[in-house]
Short mmCIF file of C-alpha atoms and ligand atoms in Angstrom, two decimals:
data_model
loop_
_atom_site.label_atom_id
_atom_site.label_comp_id
_atom_site.label_asym_id
_atom_site.label_seq_id
_atom_site.Cartn_x
_atom_site.Cartn_y
_atom_site.Cartn_z
CA MET U 1 86.08 280.87 61.12
CA THR U 2 86.20 281.99 64.57
CA VAL U 3 84.12 284.91 65.78
CA CYS U 4 85.37 286.96 68.63
CA VAL U 5 83.02 289.18 70.04
CA THR U 6 84.42 291.80 72.81
CA VAL U 7 81.76 291.95 75.80
CA LEU U 8 81.72 293.89 79.08
CA LEU U 9 81.45 292.19 82.17
CA SER U 10 80.24 293.97 85.29
CA LEU U 11 81.68 293.06 88.48
CA THR U 12 80.71 294.19 91.74
CA ILE U 13 83.91 292.99 94.49
CA GLY U 14 83.82 294.30 97.91
CA GLY U 15 81.78 297.24 96.74
CA LEU U 16 83.58 298.44 94.14
CA ALA U 17 82.42 297.84 90.60
CA PHE U 18 84.30 297.61 87.66
CA ALA U 19 84.08 296.55 84.16
CA GLN U 20 86.17 294.00 82.55
CA ALA U 21 86.52 293.77 78.91
CA SER U 22 86.69 290.00 77.87
CA LYS U 23 86.10 288.09 74.85
CA ARG U 24 83.63 285.80 74.05
CA HIS U 25 84.59 283.29 71.11
CA GLU U 26 82.32 281.05 68.94
CA GLN U 27 83.01 277.08 69.61
CA ALA U 28 84.07 276.03 66.68
CA VAL U 29 86.46 274.03 64.20
CA GLN U 30 89.13 275.45 61.40
CA GLN U 31 90.47 273.76 58.84
CA LYS U 32 93.78 274.45 56.92
CA PRO U 33 96.32 272.53 54.85
CA PHE U 34 99.54 271.50 56.75
CA GLY U 35 101.40 269.73 53.89
CA THR U 36 101.81 266.20 52.83
CA ASN U 37 103.13 262.60 53.93
CA ASP U 38 103.63 259.43 51.90
CA GLY U 39 101.67 261.64 49.06
CA ARG U 40 98.60 262.25 51.30
CA PRO U 41 97.27 265.75 52.58
CA VAL U 42 98.00 266.64 56.14
CA ASN U 43 95.56 269.39 57.72
CA LEU U 44 95.59 271.22 60.73
CA TYR U 45 92.47 271.14 62.76
CA THR U 46 92.22 274.31 65.62
CA LEU U 47 89.16 273.58 67.87
CA THR U 48 87.68 276.84 69.55
CA ASN U 49 85.51 277.12 72.65
CA ALA U 50 83.55 279.73 74.04
CA ASN U 51 86.39 280.90 76.23
CA GLY U 52 88.88 280.95 73.84
CA VAL U 53 90.73 277.78 74.93
CA GLU U 54 92.44 276.76 71.59
CA VAL U 55 93.69 272.86 70.69
CA ASP U 56 95.70 272.37 67.53
CA THR U 57 95.69 269.00 66.04
CA MET U 58 96.51 267.06 62.55
CA ASN U 59 95.31 263.91 60.88
CA TYR U 60 99.33 263.02 60.83
CA GLY U 61 99.49 260.44 63.96
CA GLY U 62 96.23 262.65 65.24
CA ILE U 63 98.77 264.48 67.16
CA ILE U 64 98.04 267.18 69.06
CA LEU U 65 100.06 270.22 68.46
CA SER U 66 98.88 272.72 71.00
CA ILE U 67 96.96 273.31 73.96
CA ARG U 68 96.24 277.10 74.84
CA VAL U 69 94.52 277.56 78.31
CA PRO U 70 94.31 280.41 80.74
CA ASP U 71 96.18 280.70 84.12
CA ARG U 72 94.77 281.91 87.41
CA LYS U 73 94.94 285.35 85.92
CA GLY U 74 93.38 284.53 82.96
CA GLN U 75 96.65 284.77 80.77
CA PHE U 76 96.93 281.99 77.83
CA ALA U 77 99.56 279.90 77.67
CA ASP U 78 100.65 276.70 75.68
CA ILE U 79 100.80 273.84 77.88
CA VAL U 80 101.77 271.00 75.69
CA LEU U 81 105.23 270.03 74.06
CA GLY U 82 105.47 269.62 70.08
CA HIS U 83 106.73 271.37 66.82
CA GLU U 84 105.26 274.41 64.83
CA ASN U 85 105.09 272.01 61.62
CA LEU U 86 104.62 268.64 60.06
CA ASP U 87 108.82 268.40 59.54
CA GLY U 88 109.02 269.20 63.15
CA TYR U 89 107.30 265.26 63.86
CA ILE U 90 109.50 263.49 61.16
CA PRO U 91 110.58 261.63 63.06
CA ASN U 92 109.16 261.85 66.46
CA PRO U 93 110.72 259.47 68.84
CA PRO U 94 109.42 260.52 72.23
CA TYR U 95 105.98 260.09 70.44
CA ILE U 96 104.98 264.02 71.29
CA GLY U 97 101.40 264.56 71.00
CA ALA U 98 100.48 261.32 69.35
CA ILE U 99 97.58 258.72 69.47
CA VAL U 100 99.54 255.41 70.08
CA GLY U 101 98.35 252.12 68.67
CA ARG U 102 97.69 249.28 68.03
CA TYR U 103 99.29 248.43 71.37
CA ALA U 104 100.10 251.41 73.59
CA ASN U 105 102.84 250.83 76.02
CA ARG U 106 105.05 247.52 76.02
CA ILE U 107 104.77 243.90 74.63
CA ALA U 108 107.39 241.68 76.21
CA ASN U 109 109.82 240.27 73.90
CA GLY U 110 107.69 241.20 70.62
CA THR U 111 105.63 238.49 70.92
CA PHE U 112 102.09 237.02 72.10
CA THR U 113 99.99 233.77 71.76
CA LEU U 114 96.15 234.22 70.82
CA ASP U 115 93.82 231.49 70.03
CA GLY U 116 96.79 229.05 69.58
CA LYS U 117 98.68 231.36 67.34
CA THR U 118 102.00 232.70 67.95
CA TYR U 119 102.51 236.31 66.75
CA THR U 120 106.13 238.15 66.23
CA LEU U 121 106.38 241.67 66.20
CA PRO U 122 109.01 244.35 65.82
CA LYS U 123 111.25 245.10 68.61
CA ASN U 124 111.87 248.57 69.09
CA ASP U 125 112.58 249.12 72.58
CA GLY U 126 115.37 246.33 73.17
CA PRO U 127 113.64 243.17 73.53
CA ASN U 128 110.31 244.83 73.45
CA THR U 129 107.83 246.04 71.12
CA LEU U 130 106.44 249.74 72.15
CA HIS U 131 103.76 251.97 71.08
CA GLY U 132 102.89 249.19 68.57
CA GLY U 133 106.21 248.57 66.68
CA THR U 134 107.98 250.27 63.70
CA ASP U 135 106.21 250.38 60.53
CA LYS U 136 102.56 251.72 60.49
CA THR U 137 102.00 252.59 64.16
CA PHE U 138 99.13 255.00 64.87
CA ASN U 139 101.63 258.05 65.57
CA LYS U 140 102.85 258.32 61.93
CA VAL U 141 100.37 256.95 59.69
CA VAL U 142 98.04 259.70 57.93
CA TRP U 143 94.51 259.39 59.18
CA ASP U 144 91.33 260.48 57.42
CA GLY U 145 90.04 263.66 59.29
CA GLU U 146 86.57 264.95 59.47
CA PRO U 147 85.65 268.34 61.32
CA LEU U 148 82.67 267.77 63.59
CA LYS U 149 79.44 269.69 62.40
CA GLY U 150 78.41 272.69 64.81
CA LYS U 151 81.03 271.45 67.62
CA ALA U 152 84.87 272.04 67.98
CA GLY U 153 85.93 268.87 67.18
CA VAL U 154 87.25 266.31 64.57
CA THR U 155 87.26 262.65 63.70
CA TYR U 156 90.23 260.69 62.61
CA THR U 157 89.55 257.34 60.98
CA TYR U 158 91.91 254.60 59.99
CA LEU U 159 92.65 251.28 58.35
CA SER U 160 94.84 249.31 59.92
CA LYS U 161 95.71 246.35 57.75
CA ASP U 162 96.10 242.50 58.84
CA GLY U 163 99.83 241.84 59.38
CA ASP U 164 100.92 245.70 59.85
CA ASP U 165 103.49 245.40 62.49
CA GLY U 166 102.75 241.88 62.62
CA PHE U 167 99.17 241.96 64.32
CA PRO U 168 96.46 240.16 63.18
CA GLY U 169 92.93 241.65 61.31
CA ASN U 170 91.88 244.21 59.54
CA VAL U 171 91.59 246.84 62.23
CA LYS U 172 88.99 250.08 61.82
CA VAL U 173 90.22 252.86 64.43
CA ARG U 174 87.79 255.93 65.22
CA VAL U 175 89.38 258.87 67.43
CA THR U 176 87.25 262.06 67.98
CA TYR U 177 88.46 265.16 70.05
CA THR U 178 85.83 267.27 70.92
CA LEU U 179 86.75 270.78 72.93
CA THR U 180 83.67 271.24 75.12
CA ASN U 181 82.60 274.87 76.57
CA ASP U 182 83.58 273.47 79.93
CA ASN U 183 87.01 273.22 79.04
CA GLU U 184 87.31 269.61 78.53
CA LEU U 185 89.16 268.03 75.66
CA VAL U 186 87.10 264.56 75.59
CA ILE U 187 88.47 261.96 73.45
CA ASP U 188 86.77 258.93 72.18
CA TYR U 189 88.28 255.89 71.00
CA GLU U 190 86.77 252.86 69.03
CA ALA U 191 87.66 249.95 66.94
CA THR U 192 86.68 246.96 65.08
CA THR U 193 88.54 244.23 63.77
CA ASP U 194 87.73 241.26 61.14
CA LYS U 195 90.13 238.66 63.30
CA ALA U 196 90.91 238.89 66.99
CA THR U 197 93.51 241.03 67.80
CA PRO U 198 95.09 242.68 71.02
CA ILE U 199 94.14 246.76 71.03
CA ASN U 200 95.53 249.33 73.45
CA LEU U 201 94.91 253.12 72.71
CA SER U 202 96.32 256.12 74.18
CA GLN U 203 97.14 259.79 73.84
CA HIS U 204 100.89 260.52 74.28
CA SER U 205 100.93 264.33 74.84
CA TYR U 206 103.25 265.72 77.31
CA PHE U 207 101.90 268.38 79.51
CA ASN U 208 103.87 270.94 81.54
CA LEU U 209 101.13 273.34 83.20
CA ALA U 210 103.48 276.24 83.80
CA GLY U 211 103.83 276.62 79.80
CA GLN U 212 105.76 274.25 77.40
CA GLY U 213 109.61 274.50 77.10
CA THR U 214 109.98 276.70 80.12
CA SER U 215 110.67 274.72 83.29
CA ASP U 216 110.98 270.82 84.39
CA ILE U 217 107.64 269.30 85.82
CA LEU U 218 109.00 268.63 89.36
CA ASN U 219 107.01 271.48 90.98
CA HIS U 220 103.66 269.93 89.61
CA GLU U 221 101.35 268.54 92.40
CA LEU U 222 99.69 265.25 91.61
CA MET U 223 96.46 263.16 93.15
CA LEU U 224 96.42 259.67 91.53
CA ASN U 225 93.37 257.80 92.24
CA ALA U 226 95.08 254.84 92.43
CA ASP U 227 95.88 252.15 95.56
CA ARG U 228 97.88 250.03 93.43
CA PHE U 229 100.30 250.10 90.70
CA THR U 230 102.01 247.40 87.98
CA PRO U 231 105.40 246.80 89.03
CA VAL U 232 107.90 246.58 86.29
CA ASP U 233 110.99 244.72 85.77
CA LYS U 234 113.95 246.14 84.42
CA ASN U 235 112.88 246.25 80.96
CA LEU U 236 109.53 248.01 82.30
CA ILE U 237 107.54 245.09 81.85
CA PRO U 238 104.95 244.64 84.60
CA THR U 239 106.07 241.67 86.41
CA GLY U 240 102.01 240.64 87.12
CA GLU U 241 101.78 241.74 90.58
CA LEU U 242 99.37 244.34 91.93
CA ARG U 243 101.26 245.83 94.27
CA PRO U 244 99.84 248.81 96.74
CA VAL U 245 101.37 252.04 96.81
CA LYS U 246 100.93 252.45 100.18
CA GLY U 247 104.48 253.16 101.92
CA THR U 248 106.11 253.74 98.49
CA PRO U 249 107.14 256.98 96.31
CA LEU U 250 104.30 255.80 94.14
CA ASP U 251 101.82 256.67 97.03
CA PHE U 252 99.87 259.63 94.91
CA THR U 253 96.48 259.13 96.88
CA THR U 254 96.65 262.37 98.39
CA SER U 255 98.42 265.21 96.39
CA THR U 256 102.05 265.53 96.75
CA LYS U 257 104.80 267.22 94.61
CA VAL U 258 106.14 265.28 91.61
CA GLY U 259 109.73 265.81 92.39
CA ALA U 260 109.39 265.00 96.33
CA ARG U 261 110.18 261.23 95.80
CA ILE U 262 111.44 260.97 92.23
CA ASP U 263 114.86 260.51 92.62
CA ASP U 264 114.18 258.01 96.08
CA THR U 265 116.50 254.64 95.70
CA TYR U 266 112.98 252.49 95.79
CA ASP U 267 114.19 249.72 93.27
CA GLN U 268 110.74 250.84 91.04
CA MET U 269 111.57 254.30 91.06
CA VAL U 270 115.53 252.93 89.99
CA LEU U 271 114.21 250.62 87.50
CA GLY U 272 111.76 253.62 85.69
CA HIS U 273 114.50 256.40 85.85
CA GLY U 274 111.91 258.16 87.71
CA TYR U 275 108.11 257.82 87.21
CA ASP U 276 107.24 255.44 84.28
CA HIS U 277 104.47 253.16 85.69
CA ASN U 278 101.10 252.13 85.22
CA TRP U 279 98.63 252.56 87.72
CA VAL U 280 95.75 250.68 88.83
CA ILE U 281 92.93 253.28 88.69
CA THR U 282 90.13 252.76 91.89
CA ARG U 283 86.77 252.63 90.11
CA LYS U 284 83.36 251.22 90.94
CA GLY U 285 82.10 250.07 87.65
CA ASP U 286 83.45 250.81 84.52
CA GLY U 287 82.27 254.24 83.78
CA LEU U 288 83.86 257.45 83.53
CA THR U 289 85.94 257.76 86.63
CA LEU U 290 88.78 260.66 87.71
CA ALA U 291 92.15 259.10 87.82
CA ALA U 292 94.34 262.05 87.94
CA ARG U 293 94.24 265.52 89.11
CA MET U 294 97.51 267.65 88.24
CA TYR U 295 97.83 271.15 89.96
CA GLU U 296 101.33 273.84 88.94
CA PRO U 297 101.19 276.21 92.02
CA THR U 298 102.71 279.49 90.13
CA SER U 299 100.20 279.59 87.28
CA GLY U 300 97.36 277.95 89.18
CA ARG U 301 96.65 275.72 85.98
CA VAL U 302 94.90 272.49 86.92
CA LEU U 303 94.66 269.50 84.52
CA GLU U 304 91.89 266.51 85.69
CA VAL U 305 92.02 263.12 83.77
CA SER U 306 88.86 260.99 83.82
CA THR U 307 88.75 257.69 81.80
CA THR U 308 86.82 254.44 81.28
CA GLN U 309 90.25 252.74 80.75
CA PRO U 310 91.56 250.55 83.82
CA GLY U 311 95.05 251.93 83.89
CA VAL U 312 97.04 255.38 83.53
CA GLN U 313 100.89 255.42 82.70
CA PHE U 314 102.30 258.41 84.69
CA TYR U 315 105.31 259.24 82.62
CA THR U 316 107.68 262.24 83.79
CA GLY U 317 109.72 262.48 80.56
CA ASN U 318 112.93 260.60 81.91
CA PHE U 319 114.11 259.76 78.22
CA LEU U 320 113.88 263.42 77.53
CA ASP U 321 117.38 264.46 77.27
CA GLY U 322 117.53 267.74 75.10
CA THR U 323 118.20 266.60 72.15
CA VAL U 324 114.73 267.49 70.74
CA THR U 325 113.93 271.26 70.12
CA GLY U 326 110.29 272.10 69.80
CA LYS U 327 107.91 275.10 69.33
CA GLN U 328 109.75 278.30 69.96
CA GLY U 329 113.20 277.09 69.96
CA HIS U 330 112.29 275.63 73.32
CA VAL U 331 114.85 272.56 74.12
CA TYR U 332 113.08 269.79 75.62
CA LYS U 333 115.14 268.50 78.90
CA HIS U 334 114.91 265.93 81.11
CA ARG U 335 111.67 266.04 82.57
CA TYR U 336 110.31 268.98 80.83
CA GLY U 337 107.02 267.17 80.45
CA PHE U 338 104.58 264.54 81.71
CA CYS U 339 102.10 262.15 80.07
CA LEU U 340 99.22 260.51 81.91
CA GLU U 341 98.31 257.88 79.26
CA THR U 342 95.30 256.34 80.04
CA GLN U 343 95.36 252.52 78.78
CA HIS U 344 95.03 249.14 79.53
CA PHE U 345 97.97 247.78 81.69
CA PRO U 346 101.34 247.19 79.79
CA ASP U 347 101.80 243.79 78.26
CA SER U 348 98.27 242.57 78.70
CA PRO U 349 98.61 239.98 76.09
CA ASN U 350 100.95 237.99 78.09
CA HIS U 351 99.25 238.93 81.28
CA PRO U 352 95.78 236.63 81.42
CA ASP U 353 94.97 237.76 84.65
CA PHE U 354 94.90 241.37 83.70
CA PRO U 355 92.06 242.87 82.14
CA SER U 356 91.78 241.62 78.31
CA THR U 357 92.85 243.69 75.39
CA VAL U 358 91.19 241.26 73.07
CA LEU U 359 88.87 242.54 70.55
CA LYS U 360 86.82 239.96 68.94
CA PRO U 361 85.00 240.21 65.16
CA GLY U 362 81.57 241.59 65.98
CA GLU U 363 82.38 243.50 68.95
CA THR U 364 83.37 247.39 69.13
CA PHE U 365 86.26 248.58 71.44
CA ARG U 366 85.01 251.73 72.95
CA SER U 367 86.95 254.01 75.60
CA LYS U 368 86.94 257.89 76.56
CA THR U 369 89.41 259.99 78.39
CA VAL U 370 88.72 263.54 79.50
CA PHE U 371 91.19 266.08 79.97
CA LYS U 372 89.73 268.72 81.92
CA PHE U 373 91.37 272.26 82.35
CA SER U 374 90.67 274.51 85.14
CA THR U 375 92.52 276.92 87.64
CA LYS U 376 92.49 277.25 91.49
C1 BGC I 1 106.89 255.15 77.62
C2 BGC I 1 108.06 255.49 78.36
C3 BGC I 1 108.82 255.95 76.78
C4 BGC I 1 107.84 257.06 76.33
C5 BGC I 1 108.23 257.22 74.61
C6 BGC I 1 105.93 256.14 77.38
O1 BGC I 1 104.64 255.58 77.30
O2 BGC I 1 106.13 254.76 79.05
O3 BGC I 1 108.96 254.37 78.77
O4 BGC I 1 109.83 256.33 76.83
O5 BGC I 1 106.27 256.47 76.20
O6 BGC I 1 108.34 256.16 74.22
#
């Protein structure tokens, strides 16, 4: 149950005193039935914090359907692409709002070798496996959902079976979304396995801080805390190089308009059809580190992304082409949303020099990503 209490705030600005009505909400999670998939019930969970920020998520694909946050004048808007009902997400070719795994991003030629054994995965992106394959990928299965007690949060758990989409091991995955009263959406990932397997988990929300479906994201301004990126070949597979961003259109070490260099003729921009690359987060140690700050000047909304992961894929919705119609009949056109997918580097199973993605029996994979919403 969400309880809203109207309070009077007295403000004194420049000697003038005036009262402003404002709503105080109780931090809570509300659950309601949202249909079925594969014979299993799907629930919608609405997380609400004390500031009235709301996040809608469901246990189908762990999908985030909407995030409603205020602009600098206090006007709320939904800032992620999505659909109003479950059917809209079946299928969901752009992976809108979903948890992606077992292996977020690409594995070259749909194959990798681990402990002397070669594994073959379904190819769904030219010669590559993208976001875990085709069958029981994390974006399109029904997870178990459990609302958190006394907090605006929900935990999703899923058992990915040995051999699913060609990956080894029974993998237990747990993803918790918690909405704090500091307007942070905290995402905690955990996984265990009974056989060694690569694992890479991410969240595939498409943001538009001006409000979803209203415009492209080219006037947003981005800072990325990354001095290097992993350049790609024509199949968007990392070449293995860690290339300095300095002097390239991928340099966002100081805040820069997303659209300023997106159509540059630099080879990486042509290969990516815009931004679709993994940046190497500049970090001291492996704790929670700021990876990105995105600002939208007309609304004043700011999104900060912090993570314990080594990389972040900044993707500018280059493959959105107007074929998906989402919430309120909005047509999702070219570059109408951006993703900041915290992750291990793409194709790590085939790059021994990259930070390892191998999870072994007895170990627990843990990572944390925080989306913090504010205005300026
Ligand atoms: C990839 C894009 C892809 C998108 C949707 C992103 O993570 O980097 O190339 O089009 O996901 O699948």
